CSV table of N, CA, C and O in Angstrom, one decimal:
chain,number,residue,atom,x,y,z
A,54,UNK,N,56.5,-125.1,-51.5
A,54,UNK,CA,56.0,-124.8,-52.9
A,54,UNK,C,55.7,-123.3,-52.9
A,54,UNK,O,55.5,-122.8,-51.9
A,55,UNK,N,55.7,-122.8,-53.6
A,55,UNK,CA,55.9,-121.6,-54.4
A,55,UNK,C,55.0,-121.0,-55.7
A,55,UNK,O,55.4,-121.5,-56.8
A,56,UNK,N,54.1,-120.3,-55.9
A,56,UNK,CA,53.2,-120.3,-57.0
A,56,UNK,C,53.5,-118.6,-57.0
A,56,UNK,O,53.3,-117.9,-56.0
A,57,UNK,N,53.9,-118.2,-58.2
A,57,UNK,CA,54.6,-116.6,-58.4
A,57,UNK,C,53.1,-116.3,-59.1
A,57,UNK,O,52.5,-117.2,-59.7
A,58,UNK,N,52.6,-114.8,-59.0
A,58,UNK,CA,51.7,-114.1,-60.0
A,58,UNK,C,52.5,-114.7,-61.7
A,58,UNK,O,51.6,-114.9,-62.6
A,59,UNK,N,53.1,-114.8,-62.0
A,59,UNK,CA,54.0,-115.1,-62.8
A,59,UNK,C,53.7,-116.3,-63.6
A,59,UNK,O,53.8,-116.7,-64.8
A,60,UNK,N,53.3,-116.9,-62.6
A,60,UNK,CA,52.6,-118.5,-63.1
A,60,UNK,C,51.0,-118.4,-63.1
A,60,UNK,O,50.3,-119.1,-63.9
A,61,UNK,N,50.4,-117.7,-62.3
A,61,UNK,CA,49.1,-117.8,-62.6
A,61,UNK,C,48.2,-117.4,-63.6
A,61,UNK,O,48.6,-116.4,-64.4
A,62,UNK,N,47.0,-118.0,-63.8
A,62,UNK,CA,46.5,-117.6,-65.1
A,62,UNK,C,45.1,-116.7,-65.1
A,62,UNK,O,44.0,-117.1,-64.7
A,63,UNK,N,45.5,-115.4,-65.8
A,63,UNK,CA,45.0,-114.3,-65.7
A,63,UNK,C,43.5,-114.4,-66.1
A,63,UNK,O,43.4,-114.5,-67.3
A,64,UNK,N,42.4,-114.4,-65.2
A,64,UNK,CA,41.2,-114.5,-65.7
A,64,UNK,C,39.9,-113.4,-65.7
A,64,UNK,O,39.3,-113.1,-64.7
A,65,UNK,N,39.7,-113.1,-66.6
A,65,UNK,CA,38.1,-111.8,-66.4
A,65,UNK,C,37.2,-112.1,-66.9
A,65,UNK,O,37.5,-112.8,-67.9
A,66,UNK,N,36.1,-111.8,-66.8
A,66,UNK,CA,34.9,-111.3,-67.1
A,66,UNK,C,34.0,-110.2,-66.8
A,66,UNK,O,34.2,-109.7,-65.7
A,67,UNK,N,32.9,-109.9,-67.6
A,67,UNK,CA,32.5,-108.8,-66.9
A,67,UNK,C,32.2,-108.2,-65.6
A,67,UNK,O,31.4,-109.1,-65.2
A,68,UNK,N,32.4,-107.5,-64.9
A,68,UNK,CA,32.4,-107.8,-63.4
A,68,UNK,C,33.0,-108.4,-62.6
A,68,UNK,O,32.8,-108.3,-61.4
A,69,UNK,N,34.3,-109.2,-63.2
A,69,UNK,CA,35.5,-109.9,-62.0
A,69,UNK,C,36.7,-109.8,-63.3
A,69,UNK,O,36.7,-109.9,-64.5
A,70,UNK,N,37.5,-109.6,-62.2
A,70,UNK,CA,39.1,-109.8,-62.8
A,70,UNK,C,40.0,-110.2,-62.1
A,70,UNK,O,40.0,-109.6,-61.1
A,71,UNK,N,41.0,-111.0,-62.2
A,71,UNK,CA,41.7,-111.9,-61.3
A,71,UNK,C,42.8,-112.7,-61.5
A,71,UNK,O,43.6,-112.5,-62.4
A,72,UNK,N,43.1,-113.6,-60.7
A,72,UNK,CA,43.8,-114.6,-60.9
A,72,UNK,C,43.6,-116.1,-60.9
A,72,UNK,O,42.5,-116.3,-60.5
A,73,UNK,N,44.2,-117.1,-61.1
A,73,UNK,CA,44.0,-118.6,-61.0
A,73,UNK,C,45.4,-118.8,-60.3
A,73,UNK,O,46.2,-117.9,-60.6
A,74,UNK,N,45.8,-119.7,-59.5
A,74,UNK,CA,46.4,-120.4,-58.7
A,74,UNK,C,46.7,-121.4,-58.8
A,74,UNK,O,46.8,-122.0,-57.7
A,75,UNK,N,47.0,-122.4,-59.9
A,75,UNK,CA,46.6,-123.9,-59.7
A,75,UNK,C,47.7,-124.7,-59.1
A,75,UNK,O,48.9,-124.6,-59.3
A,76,UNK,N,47.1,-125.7,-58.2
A,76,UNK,CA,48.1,-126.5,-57.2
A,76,UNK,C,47.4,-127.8,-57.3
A,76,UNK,O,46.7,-128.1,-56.3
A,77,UNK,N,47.6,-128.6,-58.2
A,77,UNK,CA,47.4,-130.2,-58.9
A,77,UNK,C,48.0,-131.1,-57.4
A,77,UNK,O,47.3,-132.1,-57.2
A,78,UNK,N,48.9,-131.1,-56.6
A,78,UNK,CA,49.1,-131.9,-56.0
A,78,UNK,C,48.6,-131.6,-54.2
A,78,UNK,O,48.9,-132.3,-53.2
A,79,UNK,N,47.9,-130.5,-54.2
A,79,UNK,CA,47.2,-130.1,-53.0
A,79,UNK,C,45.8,-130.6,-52.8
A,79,UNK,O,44.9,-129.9,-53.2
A,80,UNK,N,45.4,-131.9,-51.9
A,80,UNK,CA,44.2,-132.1,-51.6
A,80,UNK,C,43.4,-132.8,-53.0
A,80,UNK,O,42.2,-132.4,-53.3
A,81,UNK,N,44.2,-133.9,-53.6
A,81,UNK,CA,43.6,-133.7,-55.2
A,81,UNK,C,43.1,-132.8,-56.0
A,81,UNK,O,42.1,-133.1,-56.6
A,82,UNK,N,43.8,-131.6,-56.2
A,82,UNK,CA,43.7,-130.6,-57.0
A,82,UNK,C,43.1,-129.5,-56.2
A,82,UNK,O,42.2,-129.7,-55.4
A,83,UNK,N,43.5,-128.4,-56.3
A,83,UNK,CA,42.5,-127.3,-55.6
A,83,UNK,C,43.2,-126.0,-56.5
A,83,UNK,O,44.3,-125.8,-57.0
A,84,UNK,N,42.3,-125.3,-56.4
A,84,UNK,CA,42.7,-123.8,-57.1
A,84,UNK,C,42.2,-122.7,-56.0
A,84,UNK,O,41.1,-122.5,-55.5
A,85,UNK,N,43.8,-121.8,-55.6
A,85,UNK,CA,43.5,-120.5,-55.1
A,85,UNK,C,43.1,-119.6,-56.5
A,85,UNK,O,43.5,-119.6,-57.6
A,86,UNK,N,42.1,-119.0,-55.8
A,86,UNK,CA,42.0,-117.5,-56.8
A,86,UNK,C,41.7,-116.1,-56.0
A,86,UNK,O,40.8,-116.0,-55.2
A,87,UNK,N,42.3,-115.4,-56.4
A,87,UNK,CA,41.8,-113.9,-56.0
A,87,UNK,C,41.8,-113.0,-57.8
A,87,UNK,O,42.3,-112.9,-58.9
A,88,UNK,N,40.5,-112.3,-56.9
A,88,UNK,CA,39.2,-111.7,-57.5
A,88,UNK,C,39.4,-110.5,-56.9
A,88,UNK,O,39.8,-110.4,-55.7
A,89,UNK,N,39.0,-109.5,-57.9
A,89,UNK,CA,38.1,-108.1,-57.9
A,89,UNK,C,36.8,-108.2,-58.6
A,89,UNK,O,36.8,-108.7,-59.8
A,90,UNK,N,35.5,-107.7,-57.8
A,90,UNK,CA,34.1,-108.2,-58.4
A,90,UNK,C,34.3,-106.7,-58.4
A,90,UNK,O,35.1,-105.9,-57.9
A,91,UNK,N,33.0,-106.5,-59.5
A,91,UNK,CA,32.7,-104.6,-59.5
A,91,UNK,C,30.9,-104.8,-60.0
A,91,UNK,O,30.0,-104.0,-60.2
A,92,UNK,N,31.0,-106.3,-60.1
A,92,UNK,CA,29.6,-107.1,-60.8
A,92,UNK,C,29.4,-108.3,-60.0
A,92,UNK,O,30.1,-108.6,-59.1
A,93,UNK,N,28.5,-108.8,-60.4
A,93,UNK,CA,27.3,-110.2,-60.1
A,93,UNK,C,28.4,-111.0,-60.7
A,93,UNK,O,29.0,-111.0,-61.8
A,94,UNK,N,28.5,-111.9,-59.4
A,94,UNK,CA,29.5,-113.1,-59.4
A,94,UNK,C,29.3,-113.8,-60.6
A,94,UNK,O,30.1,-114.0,-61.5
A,95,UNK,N,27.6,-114.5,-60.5
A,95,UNK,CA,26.8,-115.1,-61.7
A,95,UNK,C,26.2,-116.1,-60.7
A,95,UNK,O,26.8,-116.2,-59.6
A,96,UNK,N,25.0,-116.9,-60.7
A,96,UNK,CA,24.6,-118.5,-60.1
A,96,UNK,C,25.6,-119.2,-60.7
A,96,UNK,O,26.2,-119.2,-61.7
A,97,UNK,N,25.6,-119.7,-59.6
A,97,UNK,CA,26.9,-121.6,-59.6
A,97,UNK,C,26.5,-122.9,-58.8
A,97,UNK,O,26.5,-123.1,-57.6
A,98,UNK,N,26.0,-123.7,-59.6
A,98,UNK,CA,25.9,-124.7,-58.3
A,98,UNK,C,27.2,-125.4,-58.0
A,98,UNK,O,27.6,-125.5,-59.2
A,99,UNK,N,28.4,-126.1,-57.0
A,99,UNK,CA,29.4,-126.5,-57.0
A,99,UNK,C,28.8,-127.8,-56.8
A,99,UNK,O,27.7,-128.2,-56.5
A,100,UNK,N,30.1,-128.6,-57.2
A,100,UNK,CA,30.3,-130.1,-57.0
A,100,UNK,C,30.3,-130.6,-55.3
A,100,UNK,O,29.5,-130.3,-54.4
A,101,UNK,N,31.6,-131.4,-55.4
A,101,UNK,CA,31.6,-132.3,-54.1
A,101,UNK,C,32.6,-131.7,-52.8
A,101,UNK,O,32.9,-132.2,-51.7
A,102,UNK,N,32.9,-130.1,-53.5
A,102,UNK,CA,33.7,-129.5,-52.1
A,102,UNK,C,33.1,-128.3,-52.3
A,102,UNK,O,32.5,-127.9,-53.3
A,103,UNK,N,33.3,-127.9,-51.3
A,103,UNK,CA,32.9,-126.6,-50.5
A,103,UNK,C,34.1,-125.8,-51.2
A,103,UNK,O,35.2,-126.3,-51.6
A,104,UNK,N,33.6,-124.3,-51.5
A,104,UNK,CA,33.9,-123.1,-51.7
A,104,UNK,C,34.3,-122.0,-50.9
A,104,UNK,O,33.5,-121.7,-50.1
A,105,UNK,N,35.5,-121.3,-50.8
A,105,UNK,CA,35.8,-120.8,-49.3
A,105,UNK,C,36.1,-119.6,-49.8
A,105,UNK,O,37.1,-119.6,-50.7
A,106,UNK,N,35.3,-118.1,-49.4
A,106,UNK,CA,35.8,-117.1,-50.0
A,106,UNK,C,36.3,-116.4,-48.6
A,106,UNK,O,35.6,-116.6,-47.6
A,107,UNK,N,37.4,-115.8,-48.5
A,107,UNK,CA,38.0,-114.6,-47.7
A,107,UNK,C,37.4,-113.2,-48.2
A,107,UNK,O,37.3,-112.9,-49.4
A,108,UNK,N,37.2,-112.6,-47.6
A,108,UNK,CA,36.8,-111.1,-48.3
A,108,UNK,C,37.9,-110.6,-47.6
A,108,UNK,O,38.0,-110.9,-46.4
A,109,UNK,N,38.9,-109.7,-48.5
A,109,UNK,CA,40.0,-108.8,-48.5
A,109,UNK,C,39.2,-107.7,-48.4
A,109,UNK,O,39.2,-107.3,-47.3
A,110,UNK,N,38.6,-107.0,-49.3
A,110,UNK,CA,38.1,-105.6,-48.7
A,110,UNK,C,36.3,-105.4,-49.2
A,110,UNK,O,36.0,-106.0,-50.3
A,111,UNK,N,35.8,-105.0,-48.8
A,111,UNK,CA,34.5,-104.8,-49.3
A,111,UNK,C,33.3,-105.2,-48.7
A,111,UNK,O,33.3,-105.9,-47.7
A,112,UNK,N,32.4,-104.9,-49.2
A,112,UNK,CA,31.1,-105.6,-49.2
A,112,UNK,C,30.1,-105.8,-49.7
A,112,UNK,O,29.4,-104.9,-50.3
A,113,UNK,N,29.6,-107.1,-49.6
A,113,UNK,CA,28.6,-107.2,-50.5
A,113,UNK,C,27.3,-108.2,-49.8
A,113,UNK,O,26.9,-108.3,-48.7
A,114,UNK,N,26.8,-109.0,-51.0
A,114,UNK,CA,25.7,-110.0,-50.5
A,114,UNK,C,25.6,-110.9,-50.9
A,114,UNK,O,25.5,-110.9,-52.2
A,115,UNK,N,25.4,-112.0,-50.3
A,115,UNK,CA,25.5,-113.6,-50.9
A,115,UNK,C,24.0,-114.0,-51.1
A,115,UNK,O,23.2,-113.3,-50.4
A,116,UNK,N,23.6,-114.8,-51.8
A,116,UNK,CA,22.7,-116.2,-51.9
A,116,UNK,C,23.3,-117.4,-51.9
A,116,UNK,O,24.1,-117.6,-52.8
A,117,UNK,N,22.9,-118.4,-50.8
A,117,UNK,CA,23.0,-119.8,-51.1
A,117,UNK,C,22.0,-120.4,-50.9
A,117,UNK,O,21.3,-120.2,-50.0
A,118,UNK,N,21.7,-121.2,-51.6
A,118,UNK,CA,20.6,-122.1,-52.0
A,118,UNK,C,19.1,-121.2,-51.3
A,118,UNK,O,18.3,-121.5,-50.4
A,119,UNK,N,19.0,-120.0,-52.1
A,119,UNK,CA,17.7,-119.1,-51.6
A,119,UNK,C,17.8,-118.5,-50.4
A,119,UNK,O,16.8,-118.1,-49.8
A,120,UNK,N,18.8,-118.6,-50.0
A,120,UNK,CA,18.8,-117.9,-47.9
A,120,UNK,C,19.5,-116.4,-48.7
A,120,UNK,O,20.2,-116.7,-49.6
A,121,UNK,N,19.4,-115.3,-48.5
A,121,UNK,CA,20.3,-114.0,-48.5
A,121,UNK,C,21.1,-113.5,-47.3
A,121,UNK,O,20.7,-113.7,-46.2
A,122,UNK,N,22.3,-112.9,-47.5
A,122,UNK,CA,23.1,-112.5,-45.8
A,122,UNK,C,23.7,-111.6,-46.8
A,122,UNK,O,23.7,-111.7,-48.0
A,123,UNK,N,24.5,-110.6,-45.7
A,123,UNK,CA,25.4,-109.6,-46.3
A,123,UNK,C,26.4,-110.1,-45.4
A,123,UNK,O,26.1,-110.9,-44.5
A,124,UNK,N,28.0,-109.4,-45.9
A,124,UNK,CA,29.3,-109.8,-45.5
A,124,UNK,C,30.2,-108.7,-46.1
A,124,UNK,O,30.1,-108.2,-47.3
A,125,UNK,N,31.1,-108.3,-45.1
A,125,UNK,CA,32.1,-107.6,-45.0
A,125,UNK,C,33.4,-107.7,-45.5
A,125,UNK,O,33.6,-108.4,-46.5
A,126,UNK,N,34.3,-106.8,-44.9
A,126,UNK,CA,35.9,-107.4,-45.1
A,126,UNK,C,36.1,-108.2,-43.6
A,126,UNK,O,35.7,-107.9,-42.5
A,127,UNK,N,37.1,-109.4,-44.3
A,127,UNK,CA,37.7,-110.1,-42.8
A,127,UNK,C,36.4,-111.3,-42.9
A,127,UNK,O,36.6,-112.4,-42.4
A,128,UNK,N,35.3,-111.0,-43.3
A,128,UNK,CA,34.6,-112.1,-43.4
A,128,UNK,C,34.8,-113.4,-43.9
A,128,UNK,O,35.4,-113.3,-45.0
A,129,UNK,N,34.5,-114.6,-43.3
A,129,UNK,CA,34.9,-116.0,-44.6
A,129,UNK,C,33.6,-116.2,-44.8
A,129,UNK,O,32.6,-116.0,-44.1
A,130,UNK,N,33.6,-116.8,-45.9
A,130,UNK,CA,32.4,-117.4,-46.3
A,130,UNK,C,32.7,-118.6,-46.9
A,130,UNK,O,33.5,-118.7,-47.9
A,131,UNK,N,31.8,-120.0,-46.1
A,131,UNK,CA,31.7,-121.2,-46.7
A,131,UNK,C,30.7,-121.6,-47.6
A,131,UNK,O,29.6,-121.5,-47.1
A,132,UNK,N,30.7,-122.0,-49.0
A,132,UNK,CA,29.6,-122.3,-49.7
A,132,UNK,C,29.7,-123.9,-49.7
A,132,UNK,O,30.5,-124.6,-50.4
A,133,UNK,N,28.7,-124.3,-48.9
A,133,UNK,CA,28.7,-126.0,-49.0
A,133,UNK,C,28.8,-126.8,-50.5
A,133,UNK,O,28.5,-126.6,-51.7
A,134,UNK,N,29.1,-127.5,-50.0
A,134,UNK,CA,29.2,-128.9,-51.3
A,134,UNK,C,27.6,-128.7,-52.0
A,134,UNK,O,26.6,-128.5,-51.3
A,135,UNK,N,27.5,-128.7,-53.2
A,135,UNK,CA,26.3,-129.3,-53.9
A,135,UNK,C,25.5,-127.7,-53.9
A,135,UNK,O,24.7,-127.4,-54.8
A,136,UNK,N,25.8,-126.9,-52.8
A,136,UNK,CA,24.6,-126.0,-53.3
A,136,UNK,C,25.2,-124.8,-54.3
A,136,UNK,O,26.3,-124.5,-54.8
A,137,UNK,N,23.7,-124.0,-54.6
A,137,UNK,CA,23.6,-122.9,-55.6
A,137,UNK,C,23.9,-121.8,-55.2
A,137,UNK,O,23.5,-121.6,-54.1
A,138,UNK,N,24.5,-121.0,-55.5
A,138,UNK,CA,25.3,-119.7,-54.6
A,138,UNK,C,25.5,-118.3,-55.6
A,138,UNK,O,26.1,-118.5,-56.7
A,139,UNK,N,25.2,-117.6,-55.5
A,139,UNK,CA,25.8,-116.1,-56.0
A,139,UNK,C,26.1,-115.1,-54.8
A,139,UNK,O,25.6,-114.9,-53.7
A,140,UNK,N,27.3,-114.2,-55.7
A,140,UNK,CA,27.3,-113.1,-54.8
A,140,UNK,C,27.9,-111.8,-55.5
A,140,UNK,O,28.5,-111.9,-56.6
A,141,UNK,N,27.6,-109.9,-54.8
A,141,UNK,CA,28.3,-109.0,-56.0
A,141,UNK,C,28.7,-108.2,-54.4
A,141,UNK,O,28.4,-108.5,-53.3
A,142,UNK,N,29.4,-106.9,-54.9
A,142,UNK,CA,29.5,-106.0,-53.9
A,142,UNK,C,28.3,-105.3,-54.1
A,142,UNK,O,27.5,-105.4,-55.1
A,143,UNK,N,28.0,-104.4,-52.8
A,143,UNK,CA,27.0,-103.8,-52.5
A,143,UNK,C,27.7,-102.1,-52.5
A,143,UNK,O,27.0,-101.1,-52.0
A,144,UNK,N,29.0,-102.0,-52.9
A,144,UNK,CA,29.4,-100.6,-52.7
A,144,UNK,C,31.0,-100.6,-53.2
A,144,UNK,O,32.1,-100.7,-52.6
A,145,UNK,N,30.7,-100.6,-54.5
A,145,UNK,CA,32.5,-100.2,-55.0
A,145,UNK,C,32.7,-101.5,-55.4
A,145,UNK,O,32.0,-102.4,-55.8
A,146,UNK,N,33.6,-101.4,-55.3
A,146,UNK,CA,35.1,-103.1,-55.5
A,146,UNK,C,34.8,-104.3,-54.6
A,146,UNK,O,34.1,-104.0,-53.6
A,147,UNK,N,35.0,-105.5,-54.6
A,147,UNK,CA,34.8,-106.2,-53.6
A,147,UNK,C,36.1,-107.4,-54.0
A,147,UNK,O,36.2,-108.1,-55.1
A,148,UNK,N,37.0,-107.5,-52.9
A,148,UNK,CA,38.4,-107.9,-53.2
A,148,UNK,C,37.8,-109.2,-52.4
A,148,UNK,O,36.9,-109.1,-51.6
A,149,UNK,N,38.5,-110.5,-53.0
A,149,UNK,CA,38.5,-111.8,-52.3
A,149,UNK,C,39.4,-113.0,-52.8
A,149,UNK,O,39.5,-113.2,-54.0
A,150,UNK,N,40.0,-113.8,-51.6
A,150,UNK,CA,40.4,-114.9,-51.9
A,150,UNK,C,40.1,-116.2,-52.1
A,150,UNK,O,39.9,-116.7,-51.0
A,151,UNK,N,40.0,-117.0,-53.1
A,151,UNK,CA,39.1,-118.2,-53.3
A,151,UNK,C,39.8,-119.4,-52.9
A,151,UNK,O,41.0,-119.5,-53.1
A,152,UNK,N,39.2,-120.2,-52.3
A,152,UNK,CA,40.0,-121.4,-52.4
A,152,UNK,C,38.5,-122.7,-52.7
A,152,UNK,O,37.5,-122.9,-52.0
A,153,UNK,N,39.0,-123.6,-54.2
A,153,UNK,CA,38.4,-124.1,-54.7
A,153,UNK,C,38.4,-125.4,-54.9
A,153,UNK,O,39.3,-126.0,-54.2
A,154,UNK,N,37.8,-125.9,-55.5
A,154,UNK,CA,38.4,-127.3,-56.4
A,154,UNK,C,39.1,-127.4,-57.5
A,154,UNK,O,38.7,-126.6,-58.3
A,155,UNK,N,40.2,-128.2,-58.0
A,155,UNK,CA,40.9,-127.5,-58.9
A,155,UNK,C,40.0,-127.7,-60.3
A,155,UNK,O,39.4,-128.6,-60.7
A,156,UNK,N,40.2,-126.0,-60.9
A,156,UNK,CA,39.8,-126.1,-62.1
A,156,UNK,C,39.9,-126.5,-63.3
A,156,UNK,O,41.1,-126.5,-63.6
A,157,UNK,N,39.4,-126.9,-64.3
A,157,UNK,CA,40.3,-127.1,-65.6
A,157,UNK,C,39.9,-125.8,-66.6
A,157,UNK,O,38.9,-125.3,-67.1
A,158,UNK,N,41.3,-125.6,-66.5
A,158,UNK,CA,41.1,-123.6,-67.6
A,158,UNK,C,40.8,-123.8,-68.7
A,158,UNK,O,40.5,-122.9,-69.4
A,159,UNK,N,41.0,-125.4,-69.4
A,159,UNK,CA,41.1,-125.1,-71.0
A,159,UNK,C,39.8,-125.5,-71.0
A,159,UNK,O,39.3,-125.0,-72.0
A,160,UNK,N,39.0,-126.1,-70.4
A,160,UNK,CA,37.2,-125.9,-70.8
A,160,UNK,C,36.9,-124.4,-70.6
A,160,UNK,O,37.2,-123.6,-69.7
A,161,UNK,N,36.0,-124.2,-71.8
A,161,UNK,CA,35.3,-123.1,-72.5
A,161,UNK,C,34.0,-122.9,-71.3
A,161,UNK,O,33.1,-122.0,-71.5
């Protein structure tokens, strides 16, 4: 399978700009995304899978469920099932790859 920038769906908000990946028949749905943060991720609590960010270049600092850590490039980061999580860069850009649950884009 094959998913071109071409297909993916272009997403921003203040502080991230990116892409969506969607792959419906991978693992019951799952969504790659890569992000540029330049801002505060936002609080998220996730569902019933885990959150897996790659950091491509940067750094910054996470919360999950109230613990704080900082994180690099080359770093992974797992965000468990069920918990509350934010994160921003601590210096410039912060590039990363998401791998998620799949999304649905047309909710607001």
């Amino acid at each position: 399978m094959k998913v071109t920038r071409k297909d993916a769906v272009e997403h921003g908000r203040e502080g991230v700009q990116g892409y969506y990946y969607q792959l419906p028949d991978v693992q019951n749905g799952t969504t790659v995304a890569y992000a540029e943060f330049t801002g505060e991720h936002g609080e998220r609590t996730i569902g019933d899978r885990p959150r897996i960010y790659y950091i491509l270049d940067g750094e910054g600092e996470l919360v999950i469920n109230g613990e704080k850590d900082t994180f690099g490039k080359d770093d992974l980061l797992v965000i468990p099932p069920k918990s509350t999580y934010n994160l921003w860069p601590t210096n410039g850009t912060l590039k990363v790859l998401l791998y998620l649950e799949l999304l649905d884009l047309g909710k607001k």
